[in-house]
């Protein structure tokens, strides 16, 4: 079929960690892509084939030009909650399908059961989407492998000890590229309407072991030292809301001694197993030595 007859997919968060890869995945599948960005200059970071629209989730009416004629939306919520209902209403008025990047807040594992504002927001948006009758798919990635860049790369680049709380807490980090591949597949492939997918990596690893794996990828040992929760709170002050810091600490605390929750969703949808944390670390080794 000629590409001009395929309705474009609108990708929100198109320059983010997951959204940017979703753009590439859709283009590779022959799907026309629209990107929603806050700033027009962001177009320079996107492929030339992408039709870029400037808009903001806090101003729902600004989405209309990007939504007109679109067939589906990849929704990444990056705004305060106040405009969620109005945004979802606009999506329902223009498109047939939405894939929402949510979180595993319904998953019966202690790591995911810590109350936090983001889980509440995600649950509210899911209810709004369901109420509209939109054809929807919910994807719920667990801990992203790329979080380790923000958390540990500064110390690793300067050859310092990685100090972190709850080194024994186990998670199953998932490669952002696998999350994006699932999102793209569910946006353009039949059979995923009503799908609700928790996405994880293939193995349960302590945080200390993850640091060790990064060291293996770099070819040298990275020393790890336990930090107290109070030290973490003090050092994190001003870098994230207190509610986020508390959520992370509570989640890690609950995960100590608990094997991480692992699903087969990535393999079930893509037909290939999810990348291991070893693979992710090897592919991103230079980011731990040279910076982003």
Coordinates of C-alpha atoms in Angstrom, one line a residue, residues 35-255:
X35 CA 6.0 14.3 16.2
X36 CA 4.7 16.6 18.9
X37 CA 7.4 18.8 20.5
X38 CA 7.4 21.8 22.9
X39 CA 9.9 23.7 20.8
X40 CA 10.2 24.0 17.0
X41 CA 14.0 23.7 17.1
X42 CA 13.5 20.1 18.3
X43 CA 12.8 19.3 14.7
X44 CA 16.5 19.3 14.0
X45 CA 16.9 16.1 16.2
X46 CA 14.3 14.2 14.2
X47 CA 14.5 12.4 10.8
X48 CA 13.6 14.6 7.8
X49 CA 10.6 12.3 7.0
X50 CA 8.9 13.3 10.3
X51 CA 6.2 15.9 10.2
X52 CA 6.8 18.1 13.3
X53 CA 4.1 19.9 15.2
X54 CA 4.6 22.3 18.1
X55 CA 2.2 21.7 21.0
X56 CA 1.8 21.2 24.7
X57 CA -0.2 18.8 26.8
X58 CA -1.0 21.7 29.1
X59 CA -2.8 23.4 26.3
X60 CA -5.1 20.8 24.8
X61 CA -6.3 23.0 21.9
X62 CA -2.6 23.2 20.7
X63 CA -2.8 19.5 19.8
X64 CA -5.6 19.8 17.2
X65 CA -3.3 20.5 14.1
X66 CA -1.2 17.4 14.9
X67 CA -4.3 15.2 15.5
X68 CA -6.2 16.2 12.4
X69 CA -6.0 13.3 10.0
X70 CA -3.9 11.1 12.3
X71 CA -4.9 7.5 12.9
X72 CA -3.2 6.7 16.2
X73 CA -1.3 8.4 19.1
X74 CA 1.6 7.2 21.2
X75 CA 0.8 9.0 24.5
X76 CA 3.6 9.8 26.9
X77 CA 2.3 12.0 29.7
X78 CA 4.9 14.6 30.6
X79 CA 2.7 17.3 32.1
X80 CA 0.8 18.1 35.4
X81 CA -2.5 16.2 35.7
X82 CA -4.9 19.1 35.3
X83 CA -5.4 18.9 31.6
X84 CA -5.4 15.0 31.2
X85 CA -9.2 14.8 30.8
X86 CA -9.2 17.5 28.1
X87 CA -6.3 15.9 26.2
X88 CA -7.9 12.5 26.2
X89 CA -11.2 14.0 25.0
X90 CA -9.4 15.6 22.1
X91 CA -7.6 12.4 21.2
X92 CA -11.0 10.6 21.1
X93 CA -12.4 13.3 18.9
X94 CA -9.7 12.8 16.3
X95 CA -8.1 9.4 16.3
X96 CA -9.2 5.8 16.5
X97 CA -6.3 4.3 18.5
X98 CA -4.0 5.2 21.4
X99 CA -1.0 3.4 23.0
X100 CA -0.3 4.8 26.4
X101 CA 3.1 4.6 28.2
X102 CA 2.0 3.8 31.7
X103 CA 3.6 2.0 34.7
X104 CA 3.2 -1.4 36.4
X105 CA 1.2 0.1 39.2
X106 CA -1.3 -2.8 39.1
X107 CA 1.5 -5.5 39.3
X108 CA 1.3 -7.6 42.5
X109 CA 5.0 -7.2 43.5
X110 CA 6.2 -5.2 46.4
X111 CA 8.5 -3.1 44.2
X112 CA 5.5 -1.7 42.2
X113 CA 3.1 -1.3 45.1
X114 CA 4.6 1.8 46.7
X115 CA 2.1 4.6 46.5
X116 CA 3.2 7.6 44.5
X117 CA 1.7 10.5 42.5
X118 CA 2.8 9.1 39.1
X119 CA 1.0 5.8 39.6
X120 CA -2.2 7.7 40.6
X121 CA -1.9 9.9 37.5
X122 CA -1.3 6.9 35.2
X123 CA -4.4 5.1 36.7
X124 CA -6.5 8.2 36.2
X125 CA -5.4 8.6 32.5
X126 CA -6.1 4.9 31.9
X127 CA -9.7 5.3 33.3
X128 CA -10.2 8.4 31.0
X129 CA -9.0 6.5 28.0
X130 CA -11.3 3.5 28.7
X131 CA -14.3 5.8 29.2
X132 CA -13.9 7.3 25.7
X133 CA -14.1 3.9 23.9
X134 CA -10.8 4.5 22.1
X135 CA -9.1 1.4 20.8
X136 CA -6.3 1.3 23.4
X137 CA -3.2 -0.6 24.4
X138 CA -1.4 0.0 27.7
X139 CA 2.3 -0.7 28.0
X140 CA 3.9 -0.8 31.4
X141 CA 7.7 -0.9 31.5
X142 CA 9.4 -1.6 34.7
X143 CA 12.8 0.0 35.6
X144 CA 14.5 1.3 32.5
X145 CA 18.1 0.3 31.9
X146 CA 18.9 3.9 30.9
X147 CA 18.1 5.1 34.5
X148 CA 21.6 3.9 35.4
X149 CA 23.1 6.7 33.2
X150 CA 21.5 9.4 35.3
X151 CA 22.2 7.5 38.6
X152 CA 25.7 6.2 38.3
X153 CA 27.4 7.6 35.2
X154 CA 28.8 10.8 36.9
X155 CA 30.7 8.7 39.5
X156 CA 31.8 6.1 37.0
X157 CA 33.2 8.8 34.6
X158 CA 35.2 10.3 37.4
X159 CA 36.5 6.9 38.6
X160 CA 34.8 7.3 41.9
X161 CA 33.0 4.8 44.1
X162 CA 29.4 4.3 43.2
X163 CA 27.5 5.0 46.4
X164 CA 23.8 4.0 46.4
X165 CA 21.1 2.9 48.8
X166 CA 19.7 -0.7 48.8
X167 CA 22.4 -2.3 46.7
X168 CA 20.7 -5.7 47.3
X169 CA 17.4 -4.5 45.8
X170 CA 16.6 -6.6 42.7
X171 CA 15.0 -5.2 39.5
X172 CA 14.7 -6.5 36.0
X173 CA 15.9 -3.5 33.9
X174 CA 14.5 -3.2 30.4
X175 CA 16.2 -1.7 27.5
X176 CA 14.4 1.4 26.2
X177 CA 14.8 0.1 22.7
X178 CA 12.6 -2.9 23.6
X179 CA 10.0 -0.7 25.1
X180 CA 9.9 1.4 21.9
X181 CA 9.8 -1.6 19.7
X182 CA 6.7 -3.0 21.6
X183 CA 5.1 0.5 21.4
X184 CA 5.7 0.8 17.7
X185 CA 4.4 -2.8 17.0
X186 CA 1.2 -2.2 19.0
X187 CA 0.6 1.1 17.2
X188 CA 0.6 -0.4 13.7
X189 CA 0.0 -4.1 14.0
X190 CA -3.5 -5.7 14.5
X191 CA -4.3 -7.8 17.5
X192 CA -3.3 -5.5 20.3
X193 CA -6.5 -3.6 21.0
X194 CA -7.3 -4.0 24.7
X195 CA -3.7 -5.2 25.4
X196 CA -2.2 -4.5 28.8
X197 CA 1.5 -5.4 28.8
X198 CA 4.0 -5.3 31.7
X199 CA 7.4 -5.1 30.1
X200 CA 10.6 -6.2 31.9
X201 CA 14.1 -7.3 31.1
X202 CA 14.9 -11.0 31.2
X203 CA 16.7 -11.3 34.5
X204 CA 16.5 -10.3 38.2
X205 CA 19.6 -8.3 39.2
X206 CA 20.6 -6.5 42.3
X207 CA 21.5 -2.8 41.9
X208 CA 25.1 -3.7 43.0
X209 CA 25.2 -6.4 40.3
X210 CA 24.1 -3.9 37.7
X211 CA 27.0 -1.7 38.6
X212 CA 29.3 -4.7 38.3
X213 CA 27.9 -5.4 34.8
X214 CA 28.7 -1.9 33.7
X215 CA 32.2 -2.4 35.0
X216 CA 32.5 -5.6 32.9
X217 CA 31.4 -3.6 29.8
X218 CA 34.1 -1.0 30.5
X219 CA 36.8 -3.5 31.3
X220 CA 37.4 -2.5 34.9
X221 CA 36.0 -3.0 38.3
X222 CA 33.7 -0.3 39.6
X223 CA 33.6 -0.2 43.4
X224 CA 30.2 -0.1 45.0
X225 CA 29.4 1.2 48.5
X226 CA 26.1 1.2 50.4
X227 CA 24.6 4.5 51.1
X228 CA 21.9 5.1 53.8
X229 CA 18.5 6.3 52.8
X230 CA 19.0 9.5 54.7
X231 CA 22.2 10.2 52.8
X232 CA 20.4 9.6 49.6
X233 CA 17.6 12.0 50.6
X234 CA 20.1 14.6 51.5
X235 CA 22.2 14.3 48.3
X236 CA 19.0 14.2 46.1
X237 CA 17.5 17.3 47.6
X238 CA 16.6 19.7 44.8
X239 CA 17.1 17.1 42.0
X240 CA 13.7 15.5 42.2
X241 CA 10.4 16.0 44.2
X242 CA 10.5 14.5 47.7
X243 CA 7.6 12.3 46.7
X244 CA 9.7 10.7 43.9
X245 CA 12.7 10.2 46.3
X246 CA 10.4 8.6 48.9
X247 CA 8.8 6.3 46.2
X248 CA 12.2 5.1 45.0
X249 CA 13.5 4.4 48.5
X250 CA 10.3 2.6 49.5
X251 CA 10.3 0.6 46.3
X252 CA 14.0 -0.5 46.7
X253 CA 13.5 -1.3 50.3
X254 CA 10.5 -3.5 49.5
X255 CA 12.5 -5.2 46.7

